[in-house]
PDB file of N, CA and C in Angstrom:
ATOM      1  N   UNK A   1      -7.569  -0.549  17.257  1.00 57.00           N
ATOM      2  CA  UNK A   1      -7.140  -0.522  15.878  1.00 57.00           C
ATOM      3  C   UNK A   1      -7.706  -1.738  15.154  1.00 57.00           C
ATOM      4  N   UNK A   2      -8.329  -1.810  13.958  1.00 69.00           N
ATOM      5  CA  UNK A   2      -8.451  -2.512  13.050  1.00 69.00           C
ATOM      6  C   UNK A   2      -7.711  -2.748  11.955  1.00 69.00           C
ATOM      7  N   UNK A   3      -7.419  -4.346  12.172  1.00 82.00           N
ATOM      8  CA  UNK A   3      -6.397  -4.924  11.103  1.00 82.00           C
ATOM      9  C   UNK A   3      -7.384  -5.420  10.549  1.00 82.00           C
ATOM     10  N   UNK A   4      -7.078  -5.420   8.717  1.00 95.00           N
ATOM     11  CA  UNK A   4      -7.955  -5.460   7.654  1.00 95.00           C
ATOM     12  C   UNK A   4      -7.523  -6.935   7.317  1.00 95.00           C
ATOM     13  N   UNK A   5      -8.459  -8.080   6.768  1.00 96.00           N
ATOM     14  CA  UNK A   5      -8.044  -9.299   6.777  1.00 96.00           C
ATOM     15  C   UNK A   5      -8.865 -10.042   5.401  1.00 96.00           C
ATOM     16  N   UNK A   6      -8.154 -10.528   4.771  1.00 96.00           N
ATOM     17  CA  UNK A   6      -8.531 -10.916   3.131  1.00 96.00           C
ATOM     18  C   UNK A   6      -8.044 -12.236   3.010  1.00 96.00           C
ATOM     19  N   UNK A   7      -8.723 -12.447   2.039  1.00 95.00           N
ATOM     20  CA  UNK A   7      -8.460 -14.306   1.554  1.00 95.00           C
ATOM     21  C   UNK A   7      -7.189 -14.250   0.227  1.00 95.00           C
ATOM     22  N   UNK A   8      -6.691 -15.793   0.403  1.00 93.00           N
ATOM     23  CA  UNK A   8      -5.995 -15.825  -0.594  1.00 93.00           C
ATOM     24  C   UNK A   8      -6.630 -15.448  -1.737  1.00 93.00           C
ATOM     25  N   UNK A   9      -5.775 -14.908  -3.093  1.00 92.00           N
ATOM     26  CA  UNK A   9      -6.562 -14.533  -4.128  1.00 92.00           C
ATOM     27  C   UNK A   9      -6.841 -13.067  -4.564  1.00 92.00           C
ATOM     28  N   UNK A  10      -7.719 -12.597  -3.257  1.00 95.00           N
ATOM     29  CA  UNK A  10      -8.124 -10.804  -3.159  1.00 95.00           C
ATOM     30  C   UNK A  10      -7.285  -9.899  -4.057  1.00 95.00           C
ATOM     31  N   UNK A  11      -8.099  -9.071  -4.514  1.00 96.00           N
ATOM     32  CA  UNK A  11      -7.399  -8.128  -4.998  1.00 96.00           C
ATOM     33  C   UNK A  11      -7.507  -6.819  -4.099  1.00 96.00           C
ATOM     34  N   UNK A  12      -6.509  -6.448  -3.296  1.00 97.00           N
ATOM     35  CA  UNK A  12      -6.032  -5.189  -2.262  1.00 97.00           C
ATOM     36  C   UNK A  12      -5.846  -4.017  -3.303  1.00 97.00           C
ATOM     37  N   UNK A  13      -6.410  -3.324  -2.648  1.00 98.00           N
ATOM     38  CA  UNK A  13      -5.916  -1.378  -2.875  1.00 98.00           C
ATOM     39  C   UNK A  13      -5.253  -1.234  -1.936  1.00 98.00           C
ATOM     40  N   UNK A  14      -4.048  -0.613  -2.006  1.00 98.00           N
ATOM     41  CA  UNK A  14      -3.437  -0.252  -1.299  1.00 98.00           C
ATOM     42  C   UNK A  14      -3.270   1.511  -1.460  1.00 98.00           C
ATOM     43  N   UNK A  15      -3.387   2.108  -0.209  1.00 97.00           N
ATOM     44  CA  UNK A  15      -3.480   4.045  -0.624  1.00 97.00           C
ATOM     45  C   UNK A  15      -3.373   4.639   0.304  1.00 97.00           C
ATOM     46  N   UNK A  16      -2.543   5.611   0.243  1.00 97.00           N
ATOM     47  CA  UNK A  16      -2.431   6.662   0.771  1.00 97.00           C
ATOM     48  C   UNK A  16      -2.912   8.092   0.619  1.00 97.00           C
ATOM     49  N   UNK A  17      -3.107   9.214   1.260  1.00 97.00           N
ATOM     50  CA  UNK A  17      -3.018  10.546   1.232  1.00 97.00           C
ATOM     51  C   UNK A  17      -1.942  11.276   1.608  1.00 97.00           C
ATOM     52  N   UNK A  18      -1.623  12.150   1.008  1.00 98.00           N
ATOM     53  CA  UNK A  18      -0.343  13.085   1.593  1.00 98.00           C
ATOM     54  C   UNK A  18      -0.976  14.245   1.621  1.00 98.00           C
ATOM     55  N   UNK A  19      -0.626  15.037   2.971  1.00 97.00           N
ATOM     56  CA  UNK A  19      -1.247  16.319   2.847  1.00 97.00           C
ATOM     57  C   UNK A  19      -0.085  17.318   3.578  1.00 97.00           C
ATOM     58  N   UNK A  20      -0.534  18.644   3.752  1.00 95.00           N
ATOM     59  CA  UNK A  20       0.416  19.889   3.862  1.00 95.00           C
ATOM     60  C   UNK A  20      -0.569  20.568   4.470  1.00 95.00           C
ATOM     61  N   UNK A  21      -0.230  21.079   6.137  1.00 95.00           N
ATOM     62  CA  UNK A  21      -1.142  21.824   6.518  1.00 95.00           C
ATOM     63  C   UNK A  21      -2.655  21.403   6.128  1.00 95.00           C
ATOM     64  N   UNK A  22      -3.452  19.863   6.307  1.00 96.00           N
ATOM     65  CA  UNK A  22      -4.453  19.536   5.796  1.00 96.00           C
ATOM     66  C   UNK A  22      -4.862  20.040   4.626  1.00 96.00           C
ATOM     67  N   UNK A  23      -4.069  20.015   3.850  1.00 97.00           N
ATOM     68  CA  UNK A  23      -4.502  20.757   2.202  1.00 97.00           C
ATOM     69  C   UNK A  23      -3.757  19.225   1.729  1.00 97.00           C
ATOM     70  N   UNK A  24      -4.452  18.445   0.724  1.00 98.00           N
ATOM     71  CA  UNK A  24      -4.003  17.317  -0.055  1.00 98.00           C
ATOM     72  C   UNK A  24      -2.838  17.584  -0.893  1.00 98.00           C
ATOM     73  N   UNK A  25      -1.587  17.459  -1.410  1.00 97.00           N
ATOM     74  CA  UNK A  25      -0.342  17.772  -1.839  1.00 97.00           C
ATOM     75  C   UNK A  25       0.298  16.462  -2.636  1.00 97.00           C
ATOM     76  N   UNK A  26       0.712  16.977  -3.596  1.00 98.00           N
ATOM     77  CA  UNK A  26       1.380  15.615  -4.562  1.00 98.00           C
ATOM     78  C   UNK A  26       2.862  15.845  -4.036  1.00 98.00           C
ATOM     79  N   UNK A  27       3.389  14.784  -3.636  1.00 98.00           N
ATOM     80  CA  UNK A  27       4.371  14.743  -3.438  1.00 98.00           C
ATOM     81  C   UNK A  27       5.652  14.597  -4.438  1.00 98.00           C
ATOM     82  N   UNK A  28       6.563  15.404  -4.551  1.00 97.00           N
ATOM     83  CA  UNK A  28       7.796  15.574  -5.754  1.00 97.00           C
ATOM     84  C   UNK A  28       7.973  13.684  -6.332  1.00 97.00           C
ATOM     85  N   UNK A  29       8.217  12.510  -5.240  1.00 97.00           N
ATOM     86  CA  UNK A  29       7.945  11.473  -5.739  1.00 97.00           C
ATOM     87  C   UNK A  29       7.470  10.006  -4.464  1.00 97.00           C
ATOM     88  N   UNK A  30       6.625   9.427  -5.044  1.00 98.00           N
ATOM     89  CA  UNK A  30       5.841   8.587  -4.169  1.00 98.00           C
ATOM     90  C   UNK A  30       5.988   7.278  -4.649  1.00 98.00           C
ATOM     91  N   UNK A  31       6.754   6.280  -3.170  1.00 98.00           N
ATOM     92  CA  UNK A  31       7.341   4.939  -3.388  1.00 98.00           C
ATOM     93  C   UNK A  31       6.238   4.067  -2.476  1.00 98.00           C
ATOM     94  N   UNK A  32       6.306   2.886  -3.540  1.00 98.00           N
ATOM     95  CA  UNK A  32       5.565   2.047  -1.919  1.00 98.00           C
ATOM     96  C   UNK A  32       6.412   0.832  -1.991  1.00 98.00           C
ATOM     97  N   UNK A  33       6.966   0.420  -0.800  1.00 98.00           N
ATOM     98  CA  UNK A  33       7.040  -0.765  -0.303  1.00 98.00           C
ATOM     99  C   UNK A  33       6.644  -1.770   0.033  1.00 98.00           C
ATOM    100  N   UNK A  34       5.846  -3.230  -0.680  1.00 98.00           N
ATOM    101  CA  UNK A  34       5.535  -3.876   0.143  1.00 98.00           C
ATOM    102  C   UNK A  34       6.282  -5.315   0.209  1.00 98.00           C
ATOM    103  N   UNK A  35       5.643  -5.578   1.778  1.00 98.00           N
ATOM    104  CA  UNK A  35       6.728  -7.107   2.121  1.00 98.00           C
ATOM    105  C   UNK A  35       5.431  -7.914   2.295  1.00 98.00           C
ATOM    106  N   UNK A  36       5.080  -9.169   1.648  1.00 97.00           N
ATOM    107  CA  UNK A  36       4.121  -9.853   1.950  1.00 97.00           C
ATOM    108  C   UNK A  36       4.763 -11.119   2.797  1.00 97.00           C
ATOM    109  N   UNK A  37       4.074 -12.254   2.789  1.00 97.00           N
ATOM    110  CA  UNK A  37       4.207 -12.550   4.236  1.00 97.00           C
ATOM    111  C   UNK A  37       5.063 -14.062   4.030  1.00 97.00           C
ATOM    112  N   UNK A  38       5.687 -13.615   3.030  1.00 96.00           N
ATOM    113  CA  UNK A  38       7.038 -14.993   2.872  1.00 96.00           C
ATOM    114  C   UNK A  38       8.043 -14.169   2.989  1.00 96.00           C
ATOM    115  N   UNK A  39       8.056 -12.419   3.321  1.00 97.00           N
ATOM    116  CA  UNK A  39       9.343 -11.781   3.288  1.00 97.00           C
ATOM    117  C   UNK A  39       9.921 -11.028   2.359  1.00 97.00           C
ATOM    118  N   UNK A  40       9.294 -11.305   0.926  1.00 97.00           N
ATOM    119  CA  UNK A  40       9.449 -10.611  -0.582  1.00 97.00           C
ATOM    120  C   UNK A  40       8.844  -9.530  -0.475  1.00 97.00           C
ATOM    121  N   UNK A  41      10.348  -8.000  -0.430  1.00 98.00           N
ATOM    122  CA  UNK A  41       9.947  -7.074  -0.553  1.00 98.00           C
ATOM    123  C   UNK A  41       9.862  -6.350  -2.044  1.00 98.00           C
ATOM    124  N   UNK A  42       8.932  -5.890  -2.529  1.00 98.00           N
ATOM    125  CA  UNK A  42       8.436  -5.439  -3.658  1.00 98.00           C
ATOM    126  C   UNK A  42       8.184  -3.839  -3.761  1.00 98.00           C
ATOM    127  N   UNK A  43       8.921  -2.985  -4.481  1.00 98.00           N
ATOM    128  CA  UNK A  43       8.981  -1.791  -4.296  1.00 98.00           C
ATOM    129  C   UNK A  43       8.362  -1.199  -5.912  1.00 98.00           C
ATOM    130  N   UNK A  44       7.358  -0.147  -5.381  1.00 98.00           N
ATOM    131  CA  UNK A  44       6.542   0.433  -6.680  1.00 98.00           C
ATOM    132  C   UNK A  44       6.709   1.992  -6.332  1.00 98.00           C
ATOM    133  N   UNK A  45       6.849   2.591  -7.527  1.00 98.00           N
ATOM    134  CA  UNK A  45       7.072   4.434  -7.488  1.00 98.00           C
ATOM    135  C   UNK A  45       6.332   4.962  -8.783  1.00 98.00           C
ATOM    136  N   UNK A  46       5.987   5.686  -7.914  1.00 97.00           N
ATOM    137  CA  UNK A  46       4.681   6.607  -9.558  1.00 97.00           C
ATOM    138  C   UNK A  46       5.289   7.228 -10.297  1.00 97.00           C
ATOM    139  N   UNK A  47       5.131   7.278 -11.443  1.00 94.00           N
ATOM    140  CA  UNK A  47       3.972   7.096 -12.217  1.00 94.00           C
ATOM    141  C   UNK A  47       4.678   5.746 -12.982  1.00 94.00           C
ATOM    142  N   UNK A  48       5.300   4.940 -12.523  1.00 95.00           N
ATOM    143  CA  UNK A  48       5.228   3.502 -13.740  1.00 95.00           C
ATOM    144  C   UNK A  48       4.338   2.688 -12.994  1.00 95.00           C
ATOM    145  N   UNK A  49       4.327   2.660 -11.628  1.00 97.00           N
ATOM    146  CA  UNK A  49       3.469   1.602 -11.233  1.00 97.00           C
ATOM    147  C   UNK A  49       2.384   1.652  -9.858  1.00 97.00           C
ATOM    148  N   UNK A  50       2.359   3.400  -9.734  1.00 98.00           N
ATOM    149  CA  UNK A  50       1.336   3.483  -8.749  1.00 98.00           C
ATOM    150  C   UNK A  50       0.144   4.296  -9.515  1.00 98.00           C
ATOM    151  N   UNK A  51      -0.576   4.385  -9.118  1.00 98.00           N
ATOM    152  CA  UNK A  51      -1.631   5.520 -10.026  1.00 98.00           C
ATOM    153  C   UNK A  51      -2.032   6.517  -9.125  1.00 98.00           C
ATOM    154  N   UNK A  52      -2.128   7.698  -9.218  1.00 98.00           N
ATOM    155  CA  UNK A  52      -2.860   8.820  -9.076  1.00 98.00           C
ATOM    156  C   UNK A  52      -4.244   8.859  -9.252  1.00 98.00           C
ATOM    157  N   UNK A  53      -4.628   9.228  -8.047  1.00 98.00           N
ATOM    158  CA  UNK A  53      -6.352   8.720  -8.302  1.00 98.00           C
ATOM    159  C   UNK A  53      -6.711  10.675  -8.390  1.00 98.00           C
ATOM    160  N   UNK A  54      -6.155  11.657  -7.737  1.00 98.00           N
ATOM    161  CA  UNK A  54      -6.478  12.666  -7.422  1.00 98.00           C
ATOM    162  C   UNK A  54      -5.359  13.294  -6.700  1.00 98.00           C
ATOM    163  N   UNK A  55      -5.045  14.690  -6.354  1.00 98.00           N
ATOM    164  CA  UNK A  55      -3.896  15.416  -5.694  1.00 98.00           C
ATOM    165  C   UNK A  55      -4.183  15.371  -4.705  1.00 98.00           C
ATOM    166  N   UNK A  56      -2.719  14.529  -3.989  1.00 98.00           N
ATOM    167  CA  UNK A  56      -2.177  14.011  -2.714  1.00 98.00           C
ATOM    168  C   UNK A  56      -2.928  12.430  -2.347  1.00 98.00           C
ATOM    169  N   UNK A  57      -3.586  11.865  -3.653  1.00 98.00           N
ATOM    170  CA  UNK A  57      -4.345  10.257  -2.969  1.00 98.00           C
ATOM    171  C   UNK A  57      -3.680   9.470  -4.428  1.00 98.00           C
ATOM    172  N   UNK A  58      -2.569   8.586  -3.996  1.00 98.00           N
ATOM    173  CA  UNK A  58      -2.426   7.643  -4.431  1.00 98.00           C
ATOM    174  C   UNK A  58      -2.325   6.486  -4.440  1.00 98.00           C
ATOM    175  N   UNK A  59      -2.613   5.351  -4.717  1.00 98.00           N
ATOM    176  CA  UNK A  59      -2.808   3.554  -5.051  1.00 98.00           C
ATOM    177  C   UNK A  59      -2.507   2.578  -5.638  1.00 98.00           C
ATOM    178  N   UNK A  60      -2.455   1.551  -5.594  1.00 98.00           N
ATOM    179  CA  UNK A  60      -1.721   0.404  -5.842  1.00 98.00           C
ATOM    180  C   UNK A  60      -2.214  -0.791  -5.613  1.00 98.00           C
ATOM    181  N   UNK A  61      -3.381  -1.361  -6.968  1.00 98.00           N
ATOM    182  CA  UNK A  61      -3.784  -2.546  -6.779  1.00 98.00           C
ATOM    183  C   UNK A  61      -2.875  -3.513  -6.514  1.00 98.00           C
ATOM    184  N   UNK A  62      -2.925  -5.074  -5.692  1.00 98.00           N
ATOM    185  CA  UNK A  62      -2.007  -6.192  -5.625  1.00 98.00           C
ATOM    186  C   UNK A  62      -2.604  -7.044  -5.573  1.00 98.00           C
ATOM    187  N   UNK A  63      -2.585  -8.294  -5.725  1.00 96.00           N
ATOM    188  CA  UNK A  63      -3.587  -9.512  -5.561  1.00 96.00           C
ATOM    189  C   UNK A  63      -2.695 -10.367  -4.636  1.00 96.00           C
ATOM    190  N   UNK A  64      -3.066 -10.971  -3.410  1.00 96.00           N
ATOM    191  CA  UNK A  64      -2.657 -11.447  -2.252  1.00 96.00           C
ATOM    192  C   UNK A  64      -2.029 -12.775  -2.702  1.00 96.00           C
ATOM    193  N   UNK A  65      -1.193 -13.337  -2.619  1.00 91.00           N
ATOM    194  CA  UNK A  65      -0.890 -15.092  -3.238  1.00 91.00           C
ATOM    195  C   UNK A  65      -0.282 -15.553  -1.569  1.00 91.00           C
ATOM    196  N   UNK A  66       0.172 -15.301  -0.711  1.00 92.00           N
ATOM    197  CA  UNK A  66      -0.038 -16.003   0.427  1.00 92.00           C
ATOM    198  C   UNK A  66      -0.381 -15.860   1.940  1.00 92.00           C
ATOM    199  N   UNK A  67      -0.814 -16.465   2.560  1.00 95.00           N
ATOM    200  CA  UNK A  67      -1.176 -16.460   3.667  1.00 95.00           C
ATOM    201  C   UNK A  67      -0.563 -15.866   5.038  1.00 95.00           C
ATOM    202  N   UNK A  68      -0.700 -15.213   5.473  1.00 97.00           N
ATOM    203  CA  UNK A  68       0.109 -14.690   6.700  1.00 97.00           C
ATOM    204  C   UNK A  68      -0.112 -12.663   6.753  1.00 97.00           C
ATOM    205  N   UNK A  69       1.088 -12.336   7.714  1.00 97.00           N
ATOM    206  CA  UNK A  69       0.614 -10.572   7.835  1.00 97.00           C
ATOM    207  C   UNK A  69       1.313 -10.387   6.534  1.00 97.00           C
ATOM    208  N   UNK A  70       1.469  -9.446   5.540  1.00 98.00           N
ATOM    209  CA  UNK A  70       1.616  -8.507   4.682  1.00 98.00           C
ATOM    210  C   UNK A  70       1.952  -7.074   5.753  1.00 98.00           C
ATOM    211  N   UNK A  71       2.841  -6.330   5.280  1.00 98.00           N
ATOM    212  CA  UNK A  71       3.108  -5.186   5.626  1.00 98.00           C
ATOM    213  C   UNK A  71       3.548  -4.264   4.488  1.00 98.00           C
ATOM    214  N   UNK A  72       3.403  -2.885   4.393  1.00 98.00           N
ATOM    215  CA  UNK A  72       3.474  -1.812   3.588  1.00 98.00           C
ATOM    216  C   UNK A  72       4.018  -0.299   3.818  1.00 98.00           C
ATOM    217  N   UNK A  73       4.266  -0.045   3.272  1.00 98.00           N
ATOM    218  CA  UNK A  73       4.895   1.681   3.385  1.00 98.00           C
ATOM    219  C   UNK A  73       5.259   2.230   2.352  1.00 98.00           C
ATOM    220  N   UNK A  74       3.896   3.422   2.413  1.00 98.00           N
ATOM    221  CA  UNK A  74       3.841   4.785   1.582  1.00 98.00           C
ATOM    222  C   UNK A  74       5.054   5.524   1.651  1.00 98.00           C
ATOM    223  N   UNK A  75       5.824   6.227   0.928  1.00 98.00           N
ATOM    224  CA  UNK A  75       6.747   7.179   1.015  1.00 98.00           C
ATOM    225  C   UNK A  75       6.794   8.042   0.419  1.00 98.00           C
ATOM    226  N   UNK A  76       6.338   9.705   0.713  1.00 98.00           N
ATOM    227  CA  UNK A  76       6.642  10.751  -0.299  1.00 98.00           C
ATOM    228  C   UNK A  76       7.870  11.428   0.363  1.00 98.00           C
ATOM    229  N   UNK A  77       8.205  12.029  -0.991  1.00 97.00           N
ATOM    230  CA  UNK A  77       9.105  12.903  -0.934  1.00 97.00           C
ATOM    231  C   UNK A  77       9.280  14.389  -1.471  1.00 97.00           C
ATOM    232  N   UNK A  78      10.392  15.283  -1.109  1.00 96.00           N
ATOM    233  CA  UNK A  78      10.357  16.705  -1.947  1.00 96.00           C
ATOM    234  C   UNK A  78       9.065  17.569  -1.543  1.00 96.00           C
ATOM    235  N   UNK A  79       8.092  18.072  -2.221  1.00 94.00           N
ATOM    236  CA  UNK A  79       7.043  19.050  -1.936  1.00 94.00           C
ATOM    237  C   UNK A  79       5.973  18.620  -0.334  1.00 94.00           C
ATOM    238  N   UNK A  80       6.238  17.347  -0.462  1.00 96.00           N
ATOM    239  CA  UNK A  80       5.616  16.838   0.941  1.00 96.00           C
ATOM    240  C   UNK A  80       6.455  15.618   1.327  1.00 96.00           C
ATOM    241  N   UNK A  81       7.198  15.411   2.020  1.00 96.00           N
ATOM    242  CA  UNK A  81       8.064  14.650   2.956  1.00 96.00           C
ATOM    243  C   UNK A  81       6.636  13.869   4.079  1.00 96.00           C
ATOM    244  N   UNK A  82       6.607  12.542   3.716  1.00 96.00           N
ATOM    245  CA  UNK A  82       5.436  11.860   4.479  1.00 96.00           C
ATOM    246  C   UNK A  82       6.197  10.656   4.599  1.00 96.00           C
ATOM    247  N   UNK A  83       5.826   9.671   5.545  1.00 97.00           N
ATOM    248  CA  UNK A  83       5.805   8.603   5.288  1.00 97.00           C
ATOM    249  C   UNK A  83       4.471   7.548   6.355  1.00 97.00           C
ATOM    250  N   UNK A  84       4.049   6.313   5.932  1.00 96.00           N
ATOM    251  CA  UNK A  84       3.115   5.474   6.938  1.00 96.00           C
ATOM    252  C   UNK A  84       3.527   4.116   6.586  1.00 96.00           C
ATOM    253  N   UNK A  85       3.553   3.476   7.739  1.00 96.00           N
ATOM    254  CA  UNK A  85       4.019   1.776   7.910  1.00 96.00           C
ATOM    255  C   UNK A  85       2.210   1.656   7.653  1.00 96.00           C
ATOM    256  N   UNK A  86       1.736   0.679   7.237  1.00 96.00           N
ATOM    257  CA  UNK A  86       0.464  -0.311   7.495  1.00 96.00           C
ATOM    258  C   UNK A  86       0.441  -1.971   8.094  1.00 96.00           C
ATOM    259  N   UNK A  87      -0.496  -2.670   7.804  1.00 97.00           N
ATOM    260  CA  UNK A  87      -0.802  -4.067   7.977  1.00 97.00           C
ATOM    261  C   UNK A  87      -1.773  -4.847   7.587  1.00 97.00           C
ATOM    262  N   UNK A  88      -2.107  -6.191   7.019  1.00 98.00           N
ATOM    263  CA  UNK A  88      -3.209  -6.867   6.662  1.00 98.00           C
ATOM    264  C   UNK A  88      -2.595  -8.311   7.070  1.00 98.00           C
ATOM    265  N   UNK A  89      -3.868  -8.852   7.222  1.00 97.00           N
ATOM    266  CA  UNK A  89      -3.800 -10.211   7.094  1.00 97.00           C
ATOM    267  C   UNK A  89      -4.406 -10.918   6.066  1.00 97.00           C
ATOM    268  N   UNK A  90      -3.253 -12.117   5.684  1.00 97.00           N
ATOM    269  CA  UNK A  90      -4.317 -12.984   4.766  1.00 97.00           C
ATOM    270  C   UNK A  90      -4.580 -14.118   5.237  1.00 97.00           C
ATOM    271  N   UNK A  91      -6.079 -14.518   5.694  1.00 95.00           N
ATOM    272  CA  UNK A  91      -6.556 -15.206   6.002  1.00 95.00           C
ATOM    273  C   UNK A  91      -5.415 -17.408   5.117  1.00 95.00           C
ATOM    274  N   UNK A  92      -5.546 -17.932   6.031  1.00 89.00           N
ATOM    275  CA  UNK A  92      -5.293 -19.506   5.608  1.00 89.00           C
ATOM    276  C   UNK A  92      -6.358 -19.772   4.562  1.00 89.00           C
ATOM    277  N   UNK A  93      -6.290 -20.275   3.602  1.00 83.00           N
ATOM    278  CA  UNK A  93      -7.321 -21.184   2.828  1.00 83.00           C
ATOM    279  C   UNK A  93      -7.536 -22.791   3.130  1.00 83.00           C
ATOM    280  N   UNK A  94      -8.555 -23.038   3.000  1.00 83.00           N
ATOM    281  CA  UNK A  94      -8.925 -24.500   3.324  1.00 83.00           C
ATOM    282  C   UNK A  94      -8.706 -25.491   1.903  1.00 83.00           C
ATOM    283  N   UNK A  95      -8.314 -24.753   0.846  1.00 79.00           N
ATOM    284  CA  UNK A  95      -8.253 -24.997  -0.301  1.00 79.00           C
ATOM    285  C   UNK A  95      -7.175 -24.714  -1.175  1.00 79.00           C
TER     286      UNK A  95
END
């Protein structure tokens, strides 16, 4: 497995797909969770603060402010019931 690893600063996409029988599916409603790596969990739900890129792929720019793992989780619900934990690292700065 590859853990994805970024510098302080970065600006992350964060995204998922939801699908149904491999057919892509919008889910009735789609939350994301994230906990970055002081513990501050931050919760976003579409359409105020995730975007729809296309049916069943949605995203969530963030810009990284500290150092350590970051963790995340997609959640749909209703027409497609999904969910995925993730992970990143943010690299230490020397600066």
């Amino acid at each position: 497995m590859t853990v994805n690893t970024y510098d302080k600063g970065d600006g992350v996409r964060l995204q998922a797909t939801f699908t149904v029988s491999s057919v892509n599916t919008d889910p009735t409603t789609v939350t994301l969770r994230v906990k970055d790596a002081g513990g501050t969990i931050t919760v976003y739900v579409h359409p105020a603060s995730i975007t729809k890129l296309v049916t069943g792929i949605y995203y969530k720019d963030i810009s990284v402010s500290n150092d350590g793992v970051w963790y995340y989780r997609f959640e749909g619900t209703g027409a497609c019931e999904a969910a995925g934990e993730y992970s990143f690292i943010v690299r230490t700065s020397e600066f």
